[in-house]
Amino acid sequence: MLAVESLWWQILINPESRARDSQFTALAAKAIAASAAWTRREPGRAEAWFYLAGSYGPLVQWRVLRKQYVAAAREGKTIKAALERALELDPTLADAHFGIGVYHYYAGVAPAAFKMLRWLLLLPGGDRAKGLQEMLQGRDRGQLLKGEADYQLHFIYLWYEARPDVALGLLEGLDARYPGNPLFL
């Protein structure tokens, strides 16, 4: 799973290039298959469901980048279901709230055309305020996703919440923690 995440960050450095796309999709499929196998071996283990959701994360972001919105929406629903299952098994798994919040937020701010598509695909609805609250809860109480949460939240504060000051603060914090990542400069 770390290999696909690493490659995703490399793609983000030059998102117009498609040179790494086939390698990325192959690594994503491998990570998803491994995580799905874990959930079959240990269906009562919250961590397995959490990592299944996480294995889809880079792929969904890549699909949005490549404008594959229907596939991204379907896989987003899979992420949400896996995270909900993880929380059913372990309500203390705070990081799971971040991913559910991402789903709720973006489903809540989606343009009307996407909301109609969501309805046609039988996808759950969203809630902008609840989603933001869940993301912040996951960021503040979780153990694994603080950096990823800050990166995702900076987009939300910049483009949807009209809070560039907060977005800049998040990026400055990321740059201080990860000075080797050029995306945070």
Tab-separated table of C-alpha atoms in Angstrom:
chain	number	residue	atom	x	y	z
A	1	MET	CA	0.000	0.000	0.000
A	2	LEU	CA	2.874	2.361	0.704
A	3	ALA	CA	4.232	1.877	-2.818
A	4	VAL	CA	1.015	3.138	-4.420
A	5	GLU	CA	0.857	6.063	-1.982
A	6	SER	CA	4.451	6.983	-2.809
A	7	LEU	CA	3.754	6.832	-6.529
A	8	TRP	CA	0.621	8.961	-6.052
A	9	TRP	CA	2.709	11.741	-4.487
A	10	GLN	CA	5.113	11.496	-7.449
A	11	ILE	CA	2.196	11.890	-9.859
A	12	LEU	CA	1.048	14.985	-7.959
A	13	ILE	CA	4.389	16.670	-8.641
A	14	ASN	CA	3.580	16.616	-12.369
A	15	PRO	CA	-0.146	15.785	-12.601
A	16	GLU	CA	-0.420	16.420	-16.353
A	17	SER	CA	2.013	13.602	-17.123
A	18	ARG	CA	0.475	10.192	-17.654
A	19	ALA	CA	3.826	8.389	-17.740
A	20	ARG	CA	3.250	6.703	-14.381
A	21	ASP	CA	-0.466	5.957	-14.763
A	22	SER	CA	-0.207	2.287	-15.788
A	23	GLN	CA	2.269	1.525	-13.000
A	24	PHE	CA	0.026	3.393	-10.566
A	25	THR	CA	-3.146	1.500	-11.491
A	26	ALA	CA	-1.298	-1.839	-11.260
A	27	LEU	CA	0.048	-0.992	-7.791
A	28	ALA	CA	-3.385	0.241	-6.689
A	29	ALA	CA	-5.034	-3.001	-7.837
A	30	LYS	CA	-2.395	-5.001	-5.951
A	31	ALA	CA	-2.925	-2.984	-2.743
A	32	ILE	CA	-6.710	-3.324	-2.998
A	33	ALA	CA	-6.461	-7.075	-3.594
A	34	ALA	CA	-4.161	-7.543	-0.589
A	35	SER	CA	-6.432	-5.505	1.682
A	36	ALA	CA	-9.560	-7.279	0.449
A	37	ALA	CA	-7.900	-10.624	1.139
A	38	TRP	CA	-7.166	-9.443	4.683
A	39	THR	CA	-10.860	-8.614	5.246
A	40	ARG	CA	-11.789	-12.105	4.040
A	41	ARG	CA	-9.245	-13.735	6.388
A	42	GLU	CA	-10.209	-11.573	9.373
A	43	PRO	CA	-13.683	-10.120	8.779
A	44	GLY	CA	-14.008	-9.115	12.425
A	45	ARG	CA	-10.846	-7.027	12.484
A	46	ALA	CA	-11.432	-3.271	12.239
A	47	GLU	CA	-7.889	-2.581	11.086
A	48	ALA	CA	-8.395	-4.773	8.009
A	49	TRP	CA	-11.449	-2.754	6.965
A	50	PHE	CA	-9.639	0.518	7.658
A	51	TYR	CA	-6.754	-0.511	5.398
A	52	LEU	CA	-9.135	-1.710	2.703
A	53	ALA	CA	-10.608	1.784	2.643
A	54	GLY	CA	-7.123	3.282	2.664
A	55	SER	CA	-6.027	1.154	-0.277
A	56	TYR	CA	-8.759	2.760	-2.391
A	57	GLY	CA	-7.843	6.329	-1.339
A	58	PRO	CA	-5.043	7.072	-3.817
A	59	LEU	CA	-6.978	5.411	-6.643
A	60	VAL	CA	-10.064	7.549	-6.035
A	61	GLN	CA	-7.949	10.707	-5.972
A	62	TRP	CA	-6.248	9.620	-9.206
A	63	ARG	CA	-9.627	8.935	-10.829
A	64	VAL	CA	-10.772	12.453	-9.945
A	65	LEU	CA	-7.531	13.859	-11.383
A	66	ARG	CA	-8.151	11.887	-14.591
A	67	LYS	CA	-11.841	12.939	-14.642
A	68	GLN	CA	-13.163	9.391	-14.115
A	69	TYR	CA	-15.926	10.655	-11.857
A	70	VAL	CA	-18.338	7.717	-12.007
A	71	ALA	CA	-15.646	5.211	-11.021
A	72	ALA	CA	-14.420	7.594	-8.313
A	73	ALA	CA	-17.941	7.891	-6.904
A	74	ARG	CA	-18.460	4.124	-6.832
A	75	GLU	CA	-15.099	3.548	-5.161
A	76	GLY	CA	-15.823	6.383	-2.738
A	77	LYS	CA	-18.931	4.475	-1.687
A	78	THR	CA	-16.743	1.398	-1.134
A	79	ILE	CA	-14.385	3.444	1.048
A	80	LYS	CA	-17.253	4.802	3.106
A	81	ALA	CA	-18.744	1.327	3.630
A	82	ALA	CA	-15.382	-0.146	4.681
A	83	LEU	CA	-14.779	2.703	7.137
A	84	GLU	CA	-18.264	2.341	8.594
A	85	ARG	CA	-17.590	-1.371	9.062
A	86	ALA	CA	-14.273	-0.562	10.765
A	87	LEU	CA	-16.055	1.781	13.171
A	88	GLU	CA	-18.745	-0.818	13.896
A	89	LEU	CA	-15.975	-3.194	14.938
A	90	ASP	CA	-13.901	-0.586	16.782
A	91	PRO	CA	-15.607	2.729	17.602
A	92	THR	CA	-12.280	4.101	18.922
A	93	LEU	CA	-10.660	4.004	15.458
A	94	ALA	CA	-10.660	7.792	15.144
A	95	ASP	CA	-8.786	7.913	11.819
A	96	ALA	CA	-11.794	6.296	10.128
A	97	HIS	CA	-13.866	9.411	10.792
A	98	PHE	CA	-11.618	11.406	8.466
A	99	GLY	CA	-12.442	9.279	5.405
A	100	ILE	CA	-16.162	9.225	6.150
A	101	GLY	CA	-16.011	12.994	6.565
A	102	VAL	CA	-14.342	13.378	3.173
A	103	TYR	CA	-17.208	11.437	1.600
A	104	HIS	CA	-19.892	13.431	3.421
A	105	TYR	CA	-18.238	16.761	2.631
A	106	TYR	CA	-17.705	16.259	-1.093
A	107	ALA	CA	-21.109	14.619	-1.558
A	108	GLY	CA	-22.555	17.686	0.166
A	109	VAL	CA	-20.773	20.273	-2.000
A	110	ALA	CA	-21.167	18.433	-5.293
A	111	PRO	CA	-22.809	20.370	-8.125
A	112	ALA	CA	-26.418	19.518	-8.947
A	113	ALA	CA	-25.414	17.387	-11.952
A	114	PHE	CA	-23.270	15.166	-9.731
A	115	LYS	CA	-26.043	14.924	-7.153
A	116	MET	CA	-28.332	13.567	-9.865
A	117	LEU	CA	-25.624	11.083	-10.850
A	118	ARG	CA	-25.271	10.122	-7.177
A	119	TRP	CA	-29.007	9.439	-7.056
A	120	LEU	CA	-28.869	7.333	-10.239
A	121	LEU	CA	-25.964	5.283	-8.840
A	122	LEU	CA	-27.707	4.834	-5.467
A	123	LEU	CA	-24.881	6.563	-3.629
A	124	PRO	CA	-25.441	7.928	-0.114
A	125	GLY	CA	-25.958	11.670	0.233
A	126	GLY	CA	-23.644	14.155	1.820
A	127	ASP	CA	-23.549	16.852	4.435
A	128	ARG	CA	-20.992	19.631	4.141
A	129	ALA	CA	-20.991	20.705	7.815
A	130	LYS	CA	-21.053	17.164	9.191
A	131	GLY	CA	-18.308	16.126	6.785
A	132	LEU	CA	-16.014	18.934	7.860
A	133	GLN	CA	-16.677	18.108	11.517
A	134	GLU	CA	-15.843	14.431	10.902
A	135	MET	CA	-12.658	15.305	9.033
A	136	LEU	CA	-11.498	17.558	11.852
A	137	GLN	CA	-12.364	14.875	14.420
A	138	GLY	CA	-10.322	12.311	12.489
A	139	ARG	CA	-7.433	14.735	12.109
A	140	ASP	CA	-7.365	15.754	15.758
A	141	ARG	CA	-7.959	12.359	17.384
A	142	GLY	CA	-6.454	9.985	14.848
A	143	GLN	CA	-2.962	8.567	14.880
A	144	LEU	CA	-2.177	7.899	11.226
A	145	LEU	CA	-3.697	10.524	8.959
A	146	LYS	CA	-2.731	13.937	10.337
A	147	GLY	CA	-0.509	14.835	7.375
A	148	GLU	CA	-2.969	13.536	4.790
A	149	ALA	CA	-5.805	15.265	6.623
A	150	ASP	CA	-3.967	18.593	6.593
A	151	TYR	CA	-3.261	18.233	2.874
A	152	GLN	CA	-6.896	17.428	2.034
A	153	LEU	CA	-8.227	20.098	4.376
A	154	HIS	CA	-6.080	22.781	2.774
A	155	PHE	CA	-7.992	22.251	-0.498
A	156	ILE	CA	-11.309	22.446	1.314
A	157	TYR	CA	-10.425	25.621	3.171
A	158	LEU	CA	-9.019	27.229	0.025
A	159	TRP	CA	-11.645	26.284	-2.555
A	160	TYR	CA	-14.850	25.589	-0.653
A	161	GLU	CA	-14.706	27.359	2.702
A	162	ALA	CA	-13.105	30.627	1.445
A	163	ARG	CA	-10.481	30.470	4.212
A	164	PRO	CA	-7.116	30.867	2.446
A	165	ASP	CA	-5.522	31.863	5.771
A	166	VAL	CA	-6.326	28.453	7.250
A	167	ALA	CA	-5.211	26.686	4.048
A	168	LEU	CA	-1.892	28.524	4.121
A	169	GLY	CA	-1.376	27.634	7.784
A	170	LEU	CA	-1.958	23.964	7.014
A	171	LEU	CA	0.540	24.048	4.143
A	172	GLU	CA	3.117	25.827	6.286
A	173	GLY	CA	2.726	23.130	8.934
A	174	LEU	CA	3.123	20.404	6.319
A	175	ASP	CA	6.223	22.089	4.882
A	176	ALA	CA	7.756	22.251	8.365
A	177	ARG	CA	7.033	18.531	9.011
A	178	TYR	CA	7.922	17.301	5.506
A	179	PRO	CA	10.517	19.732	4.081
A	180	GLY	CA	11.442	17.321	1.279
A	181	ASN	CA	7.979	17.415	-0.301
A	182	PRO	CA	7.893	20.178	-2.948
A	183	LEU	CA	4.062	20.282	-2.976
A	184	PHE	CA	3.999	21.980	0.409
A	185	LEU	CA	6.299	24.916	-0.441
